Amino acid sequence: LDDGAELVSVLHDRMRDLLVGVVGGTEGTTAGVIRLRSLAARGLLSYPIVAIKDAVTNQLFESRHGTGQSAMDGIVRATNVLLAGMPIVVAGYGWIGKGIAMRARGLGAQVTVCEVAPVAALEACMDGFRVLPMKDAATEGQVFITATGSACVIGAEHFAVMRDNALVANAGHYDVEIDVAALARSAVARRPVRELVEEFELADGRRIQLFAGGRIVNLAAGEGHPAAIMDMSFAHQCLSVAFLVARAGHLDATVLSVPKEIDQQVAALKLKSLGVRIDELTEEQKRYLATWSDGA
Amino acid sequence: LDDGAELVSVLHDRMRDLLVGVVGGTEGTTAGVIRLRSLAARGLLSYPIVAIKDAVTNQLFESRHGTGQSAMDGIVRATNVLLAGMPIVVAGYGWIGKGIAMRARGLGAQVTVCEVAPVAALEACMDGFRVLPMKDAATEGQVFITATGSACVIGAEHFAVMRDNALVANAGHYDVEIDVAALARSAVARRPVRELVEEFELADGRRIQLFAGGRIVNLAAGEGHPAAIMDMSFAHQCLSVAFLVARAGHLDATVLSVPKEIDQQVAALKLKSLGVRIDELTEEQKRYLATWSDGA
Amino acid sequence: LDDGAELVSVLHDRMRDLLVGVVGGTEGTTAGVIRLRSLAARGLLSYPIVAIKDAVTNQLFESRHGTGQSAMDGIVRATNVLLAGMPIVVAGYGWIGKGIAMRARGLGAQVTVCEVAPVAALEACMDGFRVLPMKDAATEGQVFITATGSACVIGAEHFAVMRDNALVANAGHYDVEIDVAALARSAVARRPVRELVEEFELADGRRIQLFAGGRIVNLAAGEGHPAAIMDMSFAHQCLSVAFLVARAGHLDATVLSVPKEIDQQVAALKLKSLGVRIDELTEEQKRYLATWSDGA
Amino acid sequence: LDDGAELVSVLHDRMRDLLVGVVGGTEGTTAGVIRLRSLAARGLLSYPIVAIKDAVTNQLFESRHGTGQSAMDGIVRATNVLLAGMPIVVAGYGWIGKGIAMRARGLGAQVTVCEVAPVAALEACMDGFRVLPMKDAATEGQVFITATGSACVIGAEHFAVMRDNALVANAGHYDVEIDVAALARSAVARRPVRELVEEFELADGRRIQLFAGGRIVNLAAGEGHPAAIMDMSFAHQCLSVAFLVARAGHLDATVLSVPKEIDQQVAALKLKSLGVRIDELTEEQKRYLATWSDGA
């Protein structure tokens, strides 16, 4: 059970003798999956690995609802800011960005979204969010949250035009989304103002508040994801291990998706734990669907 | 350019001489795609067909935003009902059901969702909707809208327990989602009450209002999708035809997805028409993303 | 039972002999109430009149939910526009403006609010809407809806900077909120484009779409308020008449508010008709509330 | 400057000699205002007091947005619960209840409202919330938040039917809204489970989680209101003191509302601090409004 392909790296690099007898593995992060895919593409992966992060339920629930809530919660805990009426800029409209934008709006904020991908940008637009290039959004936002998976999404040209006391925070990818080095270079002074919040004073007197040094907000503040989200991730890992063991020796040494059946099973278990009952297809409906798709 | 695989049927059945020289085709409906896949699976399809309905932008925008708005609009036009506070039951939480549930909530309704698939049911639940089996929802709703893709989703056992003056409407699949025959059998009288709305009086005096004889609500009432949705569908068709022509003779006679590039291109054109500008990856970011995914 | 103080005018001006024996009256519009108050202030009103429009339930439900839904419905019926992602400007954040802004957002629009009153402007801001002066909003909106109760809210200086194909509609006060004369003067051509929509072509080629000649949108298109809203207004009138009759001869000839008891009674009847049950104070709670407010 | 009429009590009871020269005062809480009104009604109040809590902006912003955010924040901090999909019961739909219900929904919860007042209950219903008597809601909720201003809103009969692990919290009135004594009596064991959360085990094995011993959630957890809310309260107090001093000796010794001008002034200052500009009435509009209301 790996996060970030750390264990895989050690096993494949320095402790290859332990690779013997390994039936399979699971990987819980997007970053890890990307690295594993690269490893597999070069023919270097020694055993099959299930990419938990790619499970539909993981994206829908952990990335969107889990991070959406915990990122906003982290910001409130660290700053005690009132979100009602607050102009908030969310960079990136993937699952995490969607979750943050949705929750920020649910808390009364005025949300603007920045994107590079046209489909995601259009989706944000039709979801009712204002969509702007970061250069324009930088002048209007008071709180900025990055969740793009890329680097230097907020940099020197943006700090140069932000409002006084703008707060910048990262909910995405390591600590590289905010160009902290550029912020430090443009500052004439820096001081801590609250736990986790550091203030950078610029030459023109404006101040930029940096959250957690650019590290991931919901891990730095608060308690990370609620238990009610992590239970689903752990269920995925547990069921994926069972899947790997049951097929030991019959799977290619590649990165596998979580089987659709496990997604449905995890969702069904979660609904049960919440006391939510759902419908079942009747025999008649099963018959109809089967017949109809045959083109009858 | 086909809707419902009607043209394909005629060409393959009765006018096979016209198949000569056909380079490819497009299909705009889910029903058509299912039939074409069945045809292709049996080796009977004579040319490649692009499934427009499967385009990401088509699902996100036409099914969700287009049908979401036009279905609720159709119901308001046909009934002049006040949606604020109205208990509405949406059967099915696919893209169309998501759109309807979202818009019904946006109009002030109290929305309950029915589903058979655990992942979709859990998604509805975490999106803040009440999730109930139809048997239970039937006693609480005042308006029912089906969008499941299946048959007889609302039937005799549900009519038997509905409130007086419950309205049932279909936004999904042909006219089979509501068991109209069962409703007719249980009625002691039926009369038209408004254009498109027929009232069925049951033996115990309760009345059920049936919308458009169970046919699809946004086609029966109102004007179907807004032009601002259809332009994207037509752009998909146009660009897909160009794609097919450019590859004439080099594609298998199968059902193809809309190429991801066309999805991005359609979204980019739409954003331009809306006057929305977005960010572009910097050279530095492209480099970072390339390097990082290599595991560096 | 009067709307717009029309009946009162005729009675007081031209048919004063009919004033004999009039016990009281009701008035259903804001405009009428303002005129009656002016009449009463000058000592010219001959009998007591209950201002139905001022009832709490009337404002909360008819102005907000009734007009909110029916104004947006009127615009969709008349234009078949897609509201998801649409930049909409609402002028005025009174009860009607609140209703329209809420429903426009619920339908996916990006809503900007214009106001002259600081408290209402701040409320709009904290409700998550962008707040701009009309001069700035004019360049960004695609649909404009006025609900201010004032005149010439959108005028020549705004038409001069609007986007091509901007649509202007009025949901507020008579037909004076949009300066139609100014629009006509600045146009080089005008033509009807859909029922109720007239297009004005400006010298620079831009086109402005005027809805219903500037008359009130939900009365011009659609069917006005849903029956489920009007029933409450009629209940107010009915119960207010009973109130006036019961106190015949004991009320001053002035404009009266709807008694709070009638507001509660109308709401209680409405809840009953919707099948909604609510709590009642226990004896213990009544005792607590009485004792506590005495400062014990 | 008083909170809860504590200072007034001491001055009027034990230190009457200090009453000499007191020009006026302000009171910041609802409880205090109720007590002061009782005092004034009995002719015992010695100087005029401005009721800050009754200011329109105070209710709209502090009670609704301030408490709405901070109550939900307090619950998340204390429990790390996932709000998406959570069935939450809000007792009371005054300004605080409205704020909590709105924020809970904005965070993805499924919200049910309990009320005793028909108008407020109908408002909740038309705002899209389910409305139930507490007896019924008790079986369905997982989190309960009281904001009624009354006592024993949740008591023995409700604990008897709640789900296992239901969480009860109070955001309203002192610590009397939850009948903690009744909960303690029905428990066979109690133990702290997290800071601020105590678990009561009932005879049948179900557990009830009590938040902060029934004390007010946003004061017990978190940091109370955001500074961006308190600044408005303090502005009210400051401007009200200036108002009292300017009229020293010319005001009755009674409880006064915050003058409407101060409400507008505070809102205007707040907008300015947020960088939000608004429209001003033109001379033409002022003239129109003046003329029209004269019935011309």
Short mmCIF file of C-alpha atoms in Angstrom, two decimals, chain B residues 43-215:
data_model
loop_
_atom_site.label_atom_id
_atom_site.label_comp_id
_atom_site.label_asym_id
_atom_site.label_seq_id
_atom_site.Cartn_x
_atom_site.Cartn_y
_atom_site.Cartn_z
CA GLY B 43 -19.79 -7.36 -37.81
CA LEU B 44 -22.65 -5.81 -39.76
CA LEU B 45 -21.67 -2.12 -39.75
CA SER B 46 -20.38 -0.97 -43.13
CA TYR B 47 -18.60 2.27 -42.27
CA PRO B 48 -17.12 4.11 -39.25
CA ILE B 49 -19.50 6.24 -37.19
CA VAL B 50 -18.55 8.89 -34.64
CA ALA B 51 -20.74 8.82 -31.52
CA ILE B 52 -21.42 12.52 -30.91
CA LYS B 53 -23.48 11.77 -27.80
CA ASP B 54 -20.41 10.35 -26.05
CA ALA B 55 -18.40 13.55 -26.41
CA VAL B 56 -17.46 14.89 -23.01
CA THR B 57 -18.80 18.33 -23.86
CA ASN B 58 -22.03 16.81 -25.12
CA GLN B 59 -22.66 15.04 -21.82
CA LEU B 60 -21.52 17.92 -19.64
CA PHE B 61 -23.43 20.59 -21.52
CA GLU B 62 -26.26 19.18 -23.64
CA SER B 63 -27.43 16.41 -21.30
CA ARG B 64 -26.83 18.28 -18.06
CA HIS B 65 -27.33 21.98 -18.72
CA GLY B 66 -29.52 21.75 -21.83
CA THR B 67 -31.95 19.11 -20.64
CA GLY B 68 -31.74 20.31 -17.05
CA GLN B 69 -33.05 23.72 -18.04
CA SER B 70 -35.45 22.68 -20.76
CA ALA B 71 -37.10 19.89 -18.76
CA MET B 72 -37.90 22.21 -15.84
CA ASP B 73 -38.95 24.89 -18.31
CA GLY B 74 -41.28 22.44 -20.04
CA ILE B 75 -42.94 21.55 -16.75
CA VAL B 76 -43.42 25.19 -15.75
CA ARG B 77 -44.83 26.11 -19.16
CA ALA B 78 -47.25 23.21 -19.12
CA THR B 79 -48.44 23.55 -15.53
CA ASN B 80 -47.50 27.02 -14.22
CA VAL B 81 -46.57 25.31 -10.97
CA LEU B 82 -44.53 27.16 -8.30
CA LEU B 83 -41.31 25.22 -7.85
CA ALA B 84 -40.19 26.89 -4.61
CA GLY B 85 -40.86 24.40 -1.82
CA MET B 86 -42.18 21.75 -4.20
CA PRO B 87 -41.21 18.13 -3.35
CA ILE B 88 -39.77 16.79 -6.60
CA VAL B 89 -38.60 13.24 -7.24
CA VAL B 90 -35.98 12.68 -9.94
CA ALA B 91 -35.54 9.05 -11.03
CA GLY B 92 -32.05 8.47 -12.39
CA TYR B 93 -28.86 10.39 -11.60
CA GLY B 94 -27.04 10.19 -14.91
CA TRP B 95 -26.13 13.41 -16.72
CA ILE B 96 -29.77 14.26 -17.44
CA GLY B 97 -30.94 13.41 -13.94
CA LYS B 98 -28.06 15.45 -12.49
CA GLY B 99 -29.08 18.42 -14.64
CA ILE B 100 -32.73 18.20 -13.65
CA ALA B 101 -31.99 17.73 -9.95
CA MET B 102 -29.58 20.70 -9.98
CA ARG B 103 -32.02 23.00 -11.77
CA ALA B 104 -35.01 21.88 -9.67
CA ARG B 105 -33.01 22.71 -6.55
CA GLY B 106 -31.92 25.99 -8.12
CA LEU B 107 -35.58 26.84 -8.56
CA GLY B 108 -36.30 26.17 -4.88
CA ALA B 109 -37.67 22.64 -5.02
CA GLN B 110 -37.03 19.97 -2.38
CA VAL B 111 -35.43 17.25 -4.47
CA THR B 112 -35.31 13.50 -3.83
CA VAL B 113 -33.33 11.20 -6.12
CA CYS B 114 -34.00 7.50 -6.91
CA GLU B 115 -31.24 5.33 -8.35
CA VAL B 116 -30.27 1.71 -8.93
CA ALA B 117 -26.51 2.23 -9.25
CA PRO B 118 -24.62 2.63 -5.94
CA VAL B 119 -22.00 5.09 -7.22
CA ALA B 120 -24.61 7.41 -8.75
CA ALA B 121 -26.79 7.09 -5.63
CA LEU B 122 -23.88 8.02 -3.38
CA GLU B 123 -23.01 10.92 -5.64
CA ALA B 124 -26.59 12.23 -5.37
CA CYS B 125 -26.45 11.82 -1.61
CA MET B 126 -23.18 13.75 -1.27
CA ASP B 127 -24.50 16.39 -3.65
CA GLY B 128 -27.02 17.07 -0.86
CA PHE B 129 -30.06 15.27 -2.27
CA ARG B 130 -32.24 12.87 -0.33
CA VAL B 131 -31.96 9.39 -1.81
CA LEU B 132 -34.90 7.00 -1.45
CA PRO B 133 -36.26 3.92 -3.21
CA MET B 134 -39.12 4.94 -5.52
CA LYS B 135 -41.59 3.04 -3.34
CA ASP B 136 -40.88 5.46 -0.49
CA ALA B 137 -40.38 8.54 -2.65
CA ALA B 138 -43.76 7.91 -4.30
CA THR B 139 -45.59 8.87 -1.11
CA GLU B 140 -43.69 12.14 -0.68
CA GLY B 141 -43.30 13.74 -4.09
CA GLN B 142 -45.66 16.11 -5.81
CA VAL B 143 -43.79 16.14 -9.13
CA PHE B 144 -41.97 13.09 -10.54
CA ILE B 145 -39.48 13.24 -13.42
CA THR B 146 -37.89 10.11 -14.88
CA ALA B 147 -34.48 10.07 -16.56
CA THR B 148 -33.19 6.53 -16.11
CA GLY B 149 -32.96 5.08 -19.60
CA SER B 150 -35.02 2.14 -18.40
CA ALA B 151 -38.68 1.09 -18.57
CA CYS B 152 -41.59 1.20 -16.10
CA VAL B 153 -39.67 3.20 -13.50
CA ILE B 154 -42.98 4.52 -12.21
CA GLY B 155 -45.72 1.91 -12.24
CA ALA B 156 -48.89 0.63 -10.61
CA GLU B 157 -47.39 0.20 -7.14
CA HIS B 158 -46.28 3.85 -7.15
CA PHE B 159 -49.51 5.34 -8.51
CA ALA B 160 -51.27 3.44 -5.72
CA VAL B 161 -49.58 5.51 -3.01
CA MET B 162 -49.01 8.94 -4.59
CA ARG B 163 -50.48 12.18 -3.24
CA ASP B 164 -53.55 13.66 -4.82
CA ASN B 165 -52.62 15.70 -7.91
CA ALA B 166 -49.15 14.25 -8.25
CA LEU B 167 -47.66 15.13 -11.65
CA VAL B 168 -45.59 12.52 -13.51
CA ALA B 169 -43.33 13.47 -16.40
CA ASN B 170 -40.57 11.79 -18.39
CA ALA B 171 -37.32 13.41 -19.49
CA GLY B 172 -35.47 10.25 -20.36
CA HIS B 173 -36.02 7.38 -22.74
CA TYR B 174 -38.76 7.36 -25.39
CA ASP B 175 -42.15 7.04 -23.70
CA VAL B 176 -41.52 3.88 -21.72
CA GLU B 177 -40.25 5.17 -18.34
CA ILE B 178 -43.74 5.78 -17.00
CA ASP B 179 -46.06 2.78 -17.16
CA VAL B 180 -48.91 4.68 -18.80
CA ALA B 181 -50.85 1.49 -19.50
CA ALA B 182 -50.87 0.66 -15.77
CA LEU B 183 -52.04 4.18 -14.98
CA ALA B 184 -54.84 3.92 -17.51
CA ARG B 185 -55.94 0.57 -16.08
CA SER B 186 -56.14 1.91 -12.53
CA ALA B 187 -58.11 5.01 -13.57
CA VAL B 188 -61.91 5.33 -13.41
CA ALA B 189 -61.86 8.49 -15.51
CA ARG B 190 -59.42 10.59 -17.51
CA ARG B 191 -59.67 14.09 -18.84
CA PRO B 192 -57.37 16.75 -20.31
CA VAL B 193 -56.76 19.61 -17.83
CA ARG B 194 -54.26 21.78 -19.64
CA GLU B 195 -52.53 21.45 -22.96
CA LEU B 196 -50.18 18.45 -22.60
CA VAL B 197 -51.52 17.46 -19.17
CA GLU B 198 -54.03 14.66 -18.77
CA GLU B 199 -55.67 13.89 -15.45
CA PHE B 200 -56.32 10.29 -14.39
CA GLU B 201 -58.86 9.87 -11.62
CA LEU B 202 -58.33 6.79 -9.49
CA ALA B 203 -60.99 4.73 -7.73
CA ASP B 204 -60.21 6.31 -4.36
CA GLY B 205 -60.67 9.82 -5.74
CA ARG B 206 -56.99 10.72 -6.01
CA ARG B 207 -55.90 12.27 -9.28
CA ILE B 208 -52.64 11.73 -11.16
CA GLN B 209 -51.56 14.27 -13.77
CA LEU B 210 -49.69 12.74 -16.69
CA PHE B 211 -47.46 14.97 -18.74
CA ALA B 212 -47.47 14.61 -22.53
CA GLY B 213 -48.61 11.00 -22.42
CA GLY B 214 -45.24 10.02 -20.96
CA ARG B 215 -43.28 11.39 -23.89
#
